[in-house]
Amino acid sequence: MTQQYPPRRRRRRGSLNWFIFLLALAATCVVGYMKLVPSFEQRDAAYEVEHPIYYNGVLQQHGAFIQDEHVKLPLPLLDELLDNSPIYYEQESNMLVLTTLDKVLRFKTESLNALLNEKSYELNIAAQVENDTVYIPAEIIEQLYGLHIQQLDGDVIAIYDPEFTVQTALVARSKGTALRAEPHIKSPYYKELSANQLVMVWEEGESWSKVQTMDGVQGYVKSAHLRAQDPIVYTPSIEPYEGLKHDLTGKKINLVWEAIYNRQPDLSSMPAMEGVNVVSPTWFELVDGKGTIQGKATHEYVEWAHGRGYQIWGLFSNGFEPDQTSEVLASTEKRFYMIQQLVAFAQLYKLDGINIDFENVYTEDKENLVQFVKEMMPIMHEQGLVVSIDVTPKSNSEMWSLFIDREALGKLVDYMMVMAYDEHWAASPKAGSVASLPWVEQSLLRILEEDQVPSEKLVLGMPLYTRIWSEEAQSDGSVKVSSKAVGMSKVDEIIAEHKLTPQYDDSIGQNYVEYTEDGVKQRIWIEDETSIKARTALVHKHKLAGVASWQRSFAKNEIWPVIEKGLEQ
């Protein structure tokens, strides 16, 4: 008989399997519990600054300064938030200059005395410097730039753009909900939100939404726990400045510069200048590093010009002297002194505008030149004065081109004159046109496209002169090139004297002649009716504001009707 043994091993294996199953089930429950049970850890919202600032819902690096319940904002933050750098601080004098298109406000830190444009103005709260940071009262920023600035229930400051919409919601869960640091239930929470508590919604996700309480704490809640409400809509508190309206608004500018050096022009012999509507005499010049402006204006010229129906835009030059230009542009006091003098001249001589002509300027003065124009524009417009500025075509020349921030200036001035001439300048090593048509058009396009200057502000500067180029062979086989500038009538005399027949060069849009005199080759790229018609055609092609011609004494009488007709077409 065979002996039978009980299946003990099988029972042990079955028990072990049950134990493993129960252990896995327990582990699953623990893991599930750990996943489903929220964190009960509470923490305070931590900020790196005492008075944090949110801009359109985004926490900023810089904090506010609050004194006697008055909120003051740090200048570094305002530099980041405001377009076109409208706040200038001069550390040496503690002077702040705040500009808009129609206002310039000047005041020193720790002082309530200010100047608004040119008038005395008293501040309610003073700016101050704390730990080398300038803080400006929030109410000034609201009044000038239209930002909406709020001190929330806590120590948090909220700033909103002039036109901004904040989505809001109510906490819909009857027991409230936790405001968590991160968008998951295991994240620590800042506070419990009560039922029907209003919050601002900054990001709305499928599971979690980023919200902010009315006392400034920002965090995450489950999206299902929110019920959307009507948004908070911030509207502009400041009417937008529409610019200066003047007699030539919407009309083509037909300006001619009147170069006045040592003698005043003989008004009795002035040509009719058909179609001209603006004259710009070179009357005002910076003469020292203090900001002194020398004037050559006369009441006789003013009466003559206004009697003909011309506007007078007095030209203000820096004298092409870079050192004194640098000195005055770097000083808030000297910039203001120049502006005050120009206003006084404008009032005395009943001017209609100012034409700024700064040339031969250090590249490092680029920003200060823009600042000068920023500070100048509101005051000039308050006086009803049109402001224009002369700029060269873009090039790599530091002293004649790179110092000009055409994009920034184009946002400020009423008109920008592109001096589209001197393609081949007086001392050019190579003879050529003063302003070939392709070069002129390319000069315009670069400013229109690269610098985004509006076409309705751009005025095409045209030469009424040309250069007679002499090319003289040297004994070493080289050619010596020299030139002299002459007006239109002189070229006509040369053509008649030498019985020349101008040849049209289609590649440059000009007539051309050459001849030999005393064994020296003479070459002239002619400025005449042909070239002027081509230039005025560019005005219409690119929808420019008009033309500005340099300068009146170079013109022949027959050219004025050509310009007039060209602008009318």
Coordinates of C-alpha atoms in Angstrom, one line a residue:
M1 CA 0.0 0.0 0.0
T2 CA 1.3 3.4 -1.0
Q3 CA 1.5 6.1 1.8
Q4 CA -0.3 9.4 1.1
Y5 CA 1.2 12.8 2.2
P6 CA -0.9 16.0 2.7
P7 CA -0.2 18.8 0.1
R8 CA 1.3 21.2 2.6
R9 CA 3.5 22.9 0.1
R10 CA 0.5 23.9 -2.1
R11 CA -1.3 25.4 0.9
R12 CA 1.8 27.4 1.8
R13 CA 2.1 28.7 -1.8
G14 CA -1.6 29.7 -1.7
S15 CA -1.2 31.5 1.5
L16 CA 1.8 33.3 0.2
N17 CA -0.1 34.4 -2.9
W18 CA -2.9 35.7 -0.8
F19 CA -0.4 37.7 1.3
I20 CA 1.2 39.2 -1.7
F21 CA -2.2 40.1 -3.1
L22 CA -3.3 41.8 0.1
L23 CA 0.0 43.6 0.3
A24 CA -0.3 44.9 -3.2
L25 CA -3.9 45.9 -2.5
A26 CA -2.8 47.8 0.6
A27 CA 0.0 49.5 -1.3
T28 CA -2.4 50.5 -4.1
C29 CA -4.8 52.0 -1.5
V30 CA -1.9 53.9 0.1
V31 CA -0.7 55.2 -3.2
G32 CA -4.3 56.1 -4.2
Y33 CA -4.8 57.8 -0.9
M34 CA -1.5 59.7 -1.3
K35 CA -2.6 60.8 -4.8
L36 CA -6.1 61.7 -3.9
V37 CA -5.7 63.4 -0.6
P38 CA -4.7 67.0 -0.9
S39 CA -1.8 68.6 1.0
F40 CA -2.8 70.3 4.2
E41 CA 0.4 72.3 4.4
Q42 CA -0.2 76.0 4.5
R43 CA 2.4 78.7 3.8
D44 CA 2.5 82.4 3.3
A45 CA 2.9 84.0 -0.1
A46 CA 6.6 84.8 -0.2
Y47 CA 7.9 87.9 -2.0
E48 CA 11.4 89.2 -2.4
V49 CA 10.4 92.8 -1.9
E50 CA 8.3 94.5 0.8
H51 CA 5.7 95.9 -1.5
P52 CA 5.4 93.7 -4.6
I53 CA 4.1 95.0 -7.9
Y54 CA 2.0 93.1 -10.4
Y55 CA 1.7 94.6 -13.9
N56 CA -1.2 93.2 -15.9
G57 CA -1.1 90.2 -13.6
V58 CA 2.6 89.5 -13.8
L59 CA 4.8 89.8 -10.8
Q60 CA 7.6 92.3 -11.3
Q61 CA 11.2 92.3 -10.1
H62 CA 11.0 95.7 -8.5
G63 CA 8.9 96.7 -5.5
A64 CA 7.1 99.9 -4.6
F65 CA 7.9 102.3 -1.8
I66 CA 5.0 103.3 0.4
Q67 CA 5.2 106.3 2.7
D68 CA 2.3 107.8 4.6
E69 CA 0.0 105.7 2.5
H70 CA 1.4 107.2 -0.7
V71 CA 2.5 104.8 -3.3
K72 CA 5.7 105.6 -5.2
L73 CA 7.0 103.5 -8.1
P74 CA 10.7 102.7 -8.9
L75 CA 12.1 104.4 -11.9
P76 CA 13.7 101.1 -13.3
L77 CA 10.3 99.5 -13.4
L78 CA 8.7 102.6 -15.1
D79 CA 11.5 102.5 -17.7
E80 CA 10.4 98.9 -18.5
L81 CA 6.7 99.6 -18.6
L82 CA 6.4 102.9 -20.5
D83 CA 7.0 103.1 -24.2
N84 CA 9.7 105.4 -25.7
S85 CA 11.6 106.0 -22.4
P86 CA 9.5 109.1 -21.4
I87 CA 11.3 109.6 -18.0
Y88 CA 14.7 111.2 -17.8
Y89 CA 16.7 111.5 -14.6
E90 CA 19.8 113.7 -14.2
Q91 CA 21.6 112.4 -11.1
E92 CA 23.9 115.4 -10.7
S93 CA 21.0 117.8 -10.2
N94 CA 18.4 115.3 -9.0
M95 CA 16.2 116.6 -11.8
L96 CA 13.4 114.4 -13.3
V97 CA 11.9 115.3 -16.6
L98 CA 8.7 113.4 -17.6
T99 CA 7.4 113.8 -21.2
T100 CA 4.3 113.0 -23.2
L101 CA 3.4 114.2 -26.6
D102 CA 1.8 117.3 -25.2
K103 CA 3.3 117.7 -21.7
V104 CA 6.7 118.0 -20.1
L105 CA 6.9 118.0 -16.3
R106 CA 10.1 119.0 -14.5
F107 CA 10.8 118.6 -10.8
K108 CA 13.6 117.6 -8.4
T109 CA 13.4 114.8 -5.9
E110 CA 12.3 115.9 -2.4
S111 CA 10.6 118.9 -3.9
L112 CA 6.9 119.8 -4.5
N113 CA 7.8 122.6 -6.9
A114 CA 7.5 121.7 -10.6
L115 CA 7.2 123.2 -14.1
L116 CA 4.5 121.8 -16.4
N117 CA 5.5 122.9 -19.8
E118 CA 6.7 126.4 -18.9
K119 CA 4.2 127.1 -16.1
S120 CA 4.7 126.6 -12.3
Y121 CA 3.0 123.5 -11.0
E122 CA 2.8 122.2 -7.4
L123 CA 3.0 118.4 -6.7
N124 CA 1.0 116.7 -4.0
I125 CA 3.8 114.2 -3.2
A126 CA 7.5 114.5 -3.8
A127 CA 9.7 112.0 -5.5
Q128 CA 12.6 110.6 -3.5
V129 CA 15.7 108.5 -3.7
E130 CA 16.0 105.4 -1.5
N131 CA 19.0 103.0 -1.7
D132 CA 20.1 104.6 -5.0
T133 CA 16.7 104.0 -6.6
V134 CA 14.4 106.9 -7.7
Y135 CA 10.8 106.5 -6.6
I136 CA 8.1 108.6 -8.4
P137 CA 4.6 109.2 -6.9
A138 CA 2.1 106.9 -8.5
E139 CA -0.5 109.6 -9.0
I140 CA 1.9 111.5 -11.3
I141 CA 2.3 108.4 -13.4
E142 CA -1.5 108.0 -13.5
Q143 CA -2.1 111.6 -14.5
L144 CA 0.6 111.7 -17.3
Y145 CA 0.5 108.2 -18.7
G146 CA -3.0 106.9 -17.9
L147 CA -1.9 103.7 -16.1
H148 CA -4.4 102.4 -13.5
I149 CA -2.5 101.9 -10.2
Q150 CA -4.2 100.3 -7.2
Q151 CA -3.0 99.4 -3.7
L152 CA -4.8 96.1 -3.0
D153 CA -6.0 95.1 0.4
G154 CA -2.6 93.9 1.4
D155 CA 0.8 95.4 0.6
V156 CA 0.5 94.5 -3.1
I157 CA 0.4 97.1 -5.9
A158 CA -1.5 96.3 -9.1
I159 CA -0.8 98.2 -12.3
Y160 CA -2.9 97.9 -15.4
D161 CA -2.5 99.4 -18.9
P162 CA -4.9 102.3 -19.9
E163 CA -7.0 99.8 -21.9
F164 CA -7.0 96.5 -20.1
T165 CA -9.6 93.8 -19.3
V166 CA -9.4 91.5 -16.2
Q167 CA -11.4 88.3 -16.2
T168 CA -13.1 87.6 -12.9
A169 CA -14.9 84.6 -11.3
L170 CA -16.7 83.6 -8.0
V171 CA -15.6 80.6 -6.0
A172 CA -18.6 78.3 -6.8
R173 CA -17.9 75.5 -4.2
S174 CA -20.1 75.9 -1.2
K175 CA -17.3 74.8 1.2
G176 CA -14.8 77.1 -0.5
T177 CA -11.5 76.0 -2.1
A178 CA -7.8 76.1 -1.4
L179 CA -5.6 78.6 -3.3
R180 CA -2.5 76.6 -4.0
A181 CA 1.1 77.5 -4.9
E182 CA 1.2 75.1 -7.8
P183 CA -1.5 73.6 -10.0
H184 CA -1.9 70.2 -8.2
I185 CA -3.5 69.1 -4.9
K186 CA -0.2 68.1 -3.4
S187 CA 1.1 71.7 -3.5
P188 CA 1.0 73.7 -0.3
Y189 CA -1.8 76.2 -0.2
Y190 CA -1.8 79.9 0.7
K191 CA -5.3 80.3 2.0
E192 CA -8.8 78.9 1.9
L193 CA -11.1 80.9 -0.4
S194 CA -14.7 81.2 0.8
A195 CA -17.8 80.5 -1.2
N196 CA -18.7 83.4 -3.6
Q197 CA -15.4 85.1 -3.1
L198 CA -14.5 87.2 -6.1
V199 CA -11.1 86.5 -7.7
M200 CA -9.2 87.7 -10.8
V201 CA -8.5 85.0 -13.4
W202 CA -5.2 85.3 -15.2
E203 CA -4.9 81.8 -16.8
E204 CA -7.8 79.4 -17.4
G205 CA -6.9 75.8 -17.8
E206 CA -8.9 72.6 -18.2
S207 CA -8.1 71.4 -14.7
W208 CA -6.6 74.4 -12.9
S209 CA -6.8 78.1 -13.3
K210 CA -4.3 80.8 -12.1
V211 CA -6.2 83.4 -10.0
Q212 CA -5.5 86.3 -7.8
T213 CA -7.4 87.4 -4.7
M214 CA -8.4 91.0 -4.2
D215 CA -5.7 91.4 -1.5
G216 CA -3.1 90.4 -4.1
V217 CA -2.3 86.8 -3.4
Q218 CA -1.8 84.8 -6.6
G219 CA -2.1 81.0 -7.0
Y220 CA -4.1 78.1 -8.5
V221 CA -7.5 76.7 -7.9
K222 CA -9.4 74.0 -9.6
S223 CA -11.2 75.3 -12.7
A224 CA -14.4 73.4 -11.7
H225 CA -14.6 75.5 -8.5
L226 CA -15.0 78.8 -10.4
R227 CA -18.1 80.5 -11.9
A228 CA -17.3 83.2 -14.5
Q229 CA -18.4 86.7 -13.8
D230 CA -18.4 90.0 -15.8
P231 CA -14.8 91.2 -16.4
I232 CA -13.3 94.4 -15.0
V233 CA -12.7 96.7 -17.9
Y234 CA -10.2 99.5 -17.5
T235 CA -10.7 102.4 -19.9
P236 CA -8.3 105.3 -20.8
S237 CA -8.4 108.1 -18.3
I238 CA -6.6 110.5 -20.7
E239 CA -7.7 111.7 -24.1
P240 CA -5.2 110.7 -26.7
Y241 CA -3.2 113.6 -28.1
E242 CA -4.1 114.1 -31.8
G243 CA -1.2 116.4 -32.7
L244 CA -1.0 120.0 -33.8
K245 CA -3.5 121.1 -36.4
H246 CA -2.1 123.9 -38.6
D247 CA -2.9 125.7 -41.8
L248 CA -0.9 123.2 -43.9
T249 CA -2.4 120.1 -42.3
G250 CA -3.3 117.7 -45.2
K251 CA -1.6 119.9 -47.8
K252 CA 1.7 119.2 -49.6
I253 CA 4.6 121.1 -48.0
N254 CA 6.5 123.2 -50.5
L255 CA 9.3 124.7 -48.4
V256 CA 12.4 126.6 -49.4
W257 CA 15.3 127.3 -47.2
E258 CA 16.7 130.9 -47.1
A259 CA 20.4 130.8 -46.3
I260 CA 21.2 133.9 -44.3
Y261 CA 24.9 134.3 -43.4
N262 CA 26.3 137.8 -43.1
R263 CA 23.7 139.8 -45.0
Q264 CA 20.0 139.8 -45.1
P265 CA 18.3 139.1 -48.4
D266 CA 17.1 141.9 -50.6
L267 CA 13.3 141.6 -50.2
S268 CA 12.6 143.9 -53.1
S269 CA 14.3 141.5 -55.6
M270 CA 12.7 138.3 -54.3
P271 CA 11.2 136.1 -57.1
A272 CA 7.5 135.2 -57.1
M273 CA 8.3 131.6 -56.0
E274 CA 4.9 130.2 -57.2
G275 CA 3.5 127.4 -55.0
V276 CA 5.9 127.9 -52.1
N277 CA 4.0 127.8 -48.8
V278 CA 6.8 127.7 -46.2
V279 CA 10.1 129.6 -46.0
S280 CA 12.8 128.5 -43.5
P281 CA 15.4 131.2 -43.0
T282 CA 18.6 130.1 -41.2
W283 CA 18.1 132.5 -38.4
F284 CA 19.0 130.8 -35.1
E285 CA 22.3 129.2 -34.2
L286 CA 23.8 127.7 -31.0
V287 CA 27.0 129.7 -30.3
D288 CA 28.4 128.3 -27.0
G289 CA 28.3 125.5 -24.5
K290 CA 25.9 127.4 -22.2
G291 CA 23.0 127.0 -24.6
T292 CA 23.0 130.6 -25.9
I293 CA 21.2 131.0 -29.2
Q294 CA 22.1 133.8 -31.6
G295 CA 19.3 135.2 -33.7
K296 CA 19.4 137.0 -37.1
A297 CA 15.6 137.4 -37.6
T298 CA 14.1 140.7 -38.8
H299 CA 10.6 142.0 -38.6
E300 CA 10.9 143.1 -42.2
Y301 CA 11.4 139.6 -43.5
V302 CA 8.5 138.4 -41.3
E303 CA 6.1 141.0 -42.7
W304 CA 7.3 140.2 -46.3
A305 CA 6.8 136.5 -45.9
H306 CA 3.5 136.6 -44.1
G307 CA 2.3 139.2 -46.6
R308 CA 2.9 136.6 -49.3
G309 CA 1.0 134.0 -47.4
Y310 CA 4.1 132.0 -46.4
Q311 CA 4.5 130.2 -43.1
I312 CA 7.9 130.9 -41.5
W313 CA 9.7 127.9 -39.9
G314 CA 12.8 129.4 -38.4
L315 CA 15.8 127.2 -38.8
F316 CA 17.8 126.4 -35.6
S317 CA 21.3 125.1 -36.2
N318 CA 23.9 123.7 -33.8
G319 CA 26.6 125.5 -35.7
F320 CA 27.9 122.1 -36.7
E321 CA 30.1 122.4 -33.6
P322 CA 30.2 118.9 -31.9
D323 CA 31.7 119.8 -28.5
Q324 CA 29.4 122.6 -27.6
T325 CA 26.5 120.5 -29.0
S326 CA 27.4 117.6 -26.7
E327 CA 27.7 120.0 -23.7
V328 CA 24.3 121.5 -24.1
L329 CA 22.4 118.3 -25.0
A330 CA 23.7 116.5 -21.8
S331 CA 22.2 119.1 -19.5
T332 CA 18.5 119.4 -18.6
E333 CA 19.0 123.0 -17.6
K334 CA 20.7 123.9 -20.9
R335 CA 18.2 122.0 -23.0
F336 CA 15.4 123.9 -21.3
Y337 CA 17.3 127.2 -21.7
M338 CA 17.5 126.6 -25.5
I339 CA 13.8 125.8 -25.6
Q340 CA 12.9 129.0 -23.7
Q341 CA 14.9 131.1 -26.1
L342 CA 13.3 129.5 -29.2
V343 CA 9.9 130.2 -27.7
A344 CA 10.8 133.8 -27.0
F345 CA 12.1 134.2 -30.6
A346 CA 8.9 132.6 -32.0
Q347 CA 6.7 135.0 -30.0
L348 CA 8.8 138.0 -30.9
Y349 CA 8.8 137.4 -34.6
K350 CA 5.4 135.6 -34.9
L351 CA 6.9 132.4 -36.3
D352 CA 4.8 129.5 -37.4
G353 CA 7.4 126.8 -36.7
I354 CA 10.9 125.7 -35.9
N355 CA 13.2 123.6 -38.2
I356 CA 15.9 121.8 -36.3
D357 CA 19.2 121.4 -38.2
F358 CA 21.8 119.6 -36.0
E359 CA 24.7 118.2 -38.0
N360 CA 28.2 117.0 -37.1
V361 CA 27.2 115.5 -33.8
Y362 CA 28.9 112.8 -31.8
T363 CA 27.2 109.4 -31.9
E364 CA 27.2 109.2 -28.1
D365 CA 24.8 112.2 -28.1
K366 CA 22.1 110.3 -30.0
E367 CA 19.8 109.7 -27.0
N368 CA 20.3 113.3 -25.7
L369 CA 19.2 114.7 -29.0
V370 CA 16.0 112.7 -28.9
Q371 CA 15.5 113.8 -25.3
F372 CA 15.9 117.5 -26.4
V373 CA 13.2 117.0 -29.0
K374 CA 10.9 115.2 -26.5
E375 CA 11.2 118.1 -24.1
M376 CA 10.7 120.7 -26.9
M377 CA 7.7 119.3 -28.6
P378 CA 5.0 119.8 -26.0
I379 CA 6.1 123.4 -25.4
M380 CA 6.3 124.3 -29.1
H381 CA 2.9 122.7 -29.7
E382 CA 1.4 124.7 -26.8
Q383 CA 2.6 127.8 -28.7
G384 CA 1.0 126.5 -31.9
L385 CA 4.5 126.0 -33.5
V386 CA 5.2 123.3 -36.1
V387 CA 8.4 121.4 -35.4
S388 CA 10.5 119.7 -38.1
I389 CA 13.9 118.2 -38.1
D390 CA 16.5 117.8 -40.9
V391 CA 18.1 114.4 -41.3
T392 CA 20.7 113.0 -43.7
P393 CA 20.2 109.8 -45.6
K394 CA 21.4 106.7 -43.6
S395 CA 25.0 105.9 -43.8
N396 CA 27.9 104.7 -41.7
S397 CA 29.2 108.2 -41.0
E398 CA 29.3 108.6 -37.2
M399 CA 29.2 112.4 -37.2
W400 CA 26.7 112.9 -40.0
S401 CA 24.3 110.0 -39.9
L402 CA 24.7 107.5 -37.0
F403 CA 23.9 110.1 -34.3
I404 CA 20.3 110.4 -35.7
D405 CA 17.7 108.1 -34.2
R406 CA 15.3 108.5 -37.1
E407 CA 12.8 106.1 -35.7
A408 CA 12.5 107.8 -32.3
L409 CA 12.5 111.3 -33.8
G410 CA 9.8 110.3 -36.4
K411 CA 7.4 109.5 -33.5
L412 CA 7.9 113.0 -32.1
V413 CA 8.3 115.7 -34.8
D414 CA 5.6 117.0 -37.1
Y415 CA 7.8 116.6 -40.2
M416 CA 11.2 115.1 -41.0
M417 CA 13.2 116.6 -43.9
V418 CA 15.4 114.1 -45.6
M419 CA 18.3 116.0 -47.0
A420 CA 18.6 113.8 -50.0
Y421 CA 21.6 115.5 -51.6
D422 CA 25.4 115.4 -51.4
E423 CA 25.6 111.9 -52.6
H424 CA 28.8 113.1 -54.1
W425 CA 29.9 115.9 -51.7
A426 CA 32.3 118.8 -52.3
A427 CA 35.5 116.9 -51.4
S428 CA 34.4 113.6 -52.9
P429 CA 37.3 111.7 -54.5
K430 CA 35.0 110.7 -57.3
A431 CA 32.9 113.0 -59.5
G432 CA 29.2 112.3 -59.7
S433 CA 25.6 113.5 -59.2
V434 CA 24.7 115.5 -56.1
A435 CA 21.5 113.4 -55.9
S436 CA 20.9 110.6 -58.5
L437 CA 17.3 109.5 -58.6
P438 CA 17.9 105.9 -57.5
W439 CA 20.0 107.0 -54.6
V440 CA 17.4 109.5 -53.5
E441 CA 14.6 106.9 -53.7
Q442 CA 16.7 104.4 -51.8
S443 CA 17.4 107.0 -49.1
L444 CA 13.7 107.5 -48.7
L445 CA 12.8 103.8 -48.6
R446 CA 15.4 103.0 -45.9
I447 CA 13.8 105.6 -43.6
L448 CA 10.3 104.6 -44.5
E449 CA 10.9 100.9 -44.1
E450 CA 13.7 100.5 -41.6
D451 CA 12.8 103.3 -39.3
Q452 CA 9.0 103.2 -39.8
V453 CA 8.7 107.0 -40.2
P454 CA 5.2 107.7 -41.4
S455 CA 5.2 108.8 -45.1
E456 CA 2.9 111.7 -44.2
K457 CA 5.7 113.1 -42.0
L458 CA 8.5 112.7 -44.5
V459 CA 9.5 115.7 -46.6
L460 CA 11.9 115.2 -49.6
G461 CA 14.9 117.6 -49.5
M462 CA 15.8 118.6 -53.0
P463 CA 19.0 120.4 -54.2
L464 CA 18.6 123.5 -56.3
Y465 CA 22.4 123.4 -56.9
T466 CA 24.8 121.2 -58.7
R467 CA 28.6 120.8 -58.8
I468 CA 30.9 121.5 -61.6
W469 CA 33.5 118.7 -61.4
S470 CA 37.0 119.2 -62.6
E471 CA 39.1 116.2 -63.5
E472 CA 42.8 117.2 -64.1
A473 CA 45.4 114.7 -65.2
Q474 CA 48.5 114.6 -63.1
S475 CA 52.1 113.9 -64.1
D476 CA 52.0 110.6 -62.2
G477 CA 49.0 109.4 -64.2
S478 CA 46.5 110.1 -61.4
V479 CA 43.5 112.4 -61.8
K480 CA 42.9 115.3 -59.4
V481 CA 39.2 115.7 -58.7
S482 CA 37.7 119.0 -57.4
S483 CA 34.4 120.7 -57.5
K484 CA 32.5 123.9 -56.9
A485 CA 28.8 124.3 -56.2
V486 CA 26.7 126.5 -58.5
G487 CA 23.1 127.4 -59.0
M488 CA 20.8 126.6 -61.8
S489 CA 21.2 129.8 -63.8
K490 CA 25.0 129.4 -63.8
V491 CA 24.7 125.9 -65.4
D492 CA 22.4 127.4 -68.1
E493 CA 25.0 130.0 -68.8
I494 CA 27.7 127.4 -69.2
I495 CA 25.5 125.3 -71.6
A496 CA 24.8 128.3 -73.7
E497 CA 28.4 129.6 -73.7
H498 CA 29.9 126.2 -74.7
K499 CA 27.0 125.3 -77.0
L500 CA 26.5 122.1 -75.1
T501 CA 23.6 119.6 -75.7
P502 CA 22.6 117.9 -72.4
Q503 CA 22.3 114.1 -72.6
Y504 CA 19.6 112.4 -70.5
D505 CA 21.0 109.6 -68.4
D506 CA 18.1 107.3 -67.6
S507 CA 20.1 105.4 -65.0
I508 CA 20.2 108.5 -62.7
G509 CA 17.2 110.4 -63.9
Q510 CA 19.2 113.5 -64.9
N511 CA 20.7 115.4 -67.8
Y512 CA 24.5 115.5 -68.1
V513 CA 27.1 117.5 -69.9
E514 CA 30.8 117.6 -70.1
Y515 CA 33.4 119.9 -71.8
T516 CA 37.0 120.8 -71.6
E517 CA 38.3 124.2 -70.3
D518 CA 41.9 125.1 -70.2
G519 CA 42.8 121.4 -70.8
V520 CA 40.8 120.3 -67.8
K521 CA 37.7 118.0 -68.2
Q522 CA 34.6 119.5 -66.7
R523 CA 31.5 117.4 -65.8
I524 CA 28.1 118.5 -64.7
W525 CA 25.1 116.3 -63.5
I526 CA 22.4 118.9 -64.0
E527 CA 19.6 119.9 -61.6
D528 CA 16.9 121.3 -63.8
E529 CA 13.3 120.9 -64.8
T530 CA 13.9 117.2 -65.7
S531 CA 15.4 116.2 -62.3
I532 CA 12.9 118.3 -60.3
K533 CA 9.9 116.6 -62.1
A534 CA 11.4 113.2 -61.3
R535 CA 11.8 114.1 -57.6
T536 CA 8.3 115.6 -57.2
A537 CA 7.0 112.3 -58.8
L538 CA 8.6 110.5 -55.8
V539 CA 6.5 112.5 -53.4
H540 CA 3.3 111.1 -55.0
K541 CA 4.7 107.6 -55.5
H542 CA 5.6 107.3 -51.8
K543 CA 2.8 109.5 -50.4
L544 CA 5.3 112.0 -48.8
A545 CA 4.3 115.2 -47.1
G546 CA 6.0 117.4 -49.7
V547 CA 9.4 118.9 -50.6
A548 CA 12.0 121.2 -49.1
S549 CA 14.5 122.9 -51.4
W550 CA 18.0 123.9 -50.6
Q551 CA 18.3 126.8 -51.1
R552 CA 16.4 129.8 -52.6
S553 CA 19.4 131.7 -54.1
F554 CA 20.4 128.6 -56.2
A555 CA 17.1 128.5 -58.0
K556 CA 16.2 130.0 -61.3
N557 CA 12.8 131.7 -61.6
E558 CA 11.5 129.1 -64.0
I559 CA 11.9 126.3 -61.5
W560 CA 9.1 127.4 -59.1
P561 CA 6.2 126.6 -61.4
V562 CA 7.7 123.2 -62.1
I563 CA 7.8 122.4 -58.4
E564 CA 4.3 123.7 -57.9
K565 CA 2.9 121.7 -60.8
G566 CA 4.8 118.6 -59.8
L567 CA 3.3 118.7 -56.3
E568 CA -0.2 119.2 -57.7
Q569 CA -0.3 116.1 -59.9

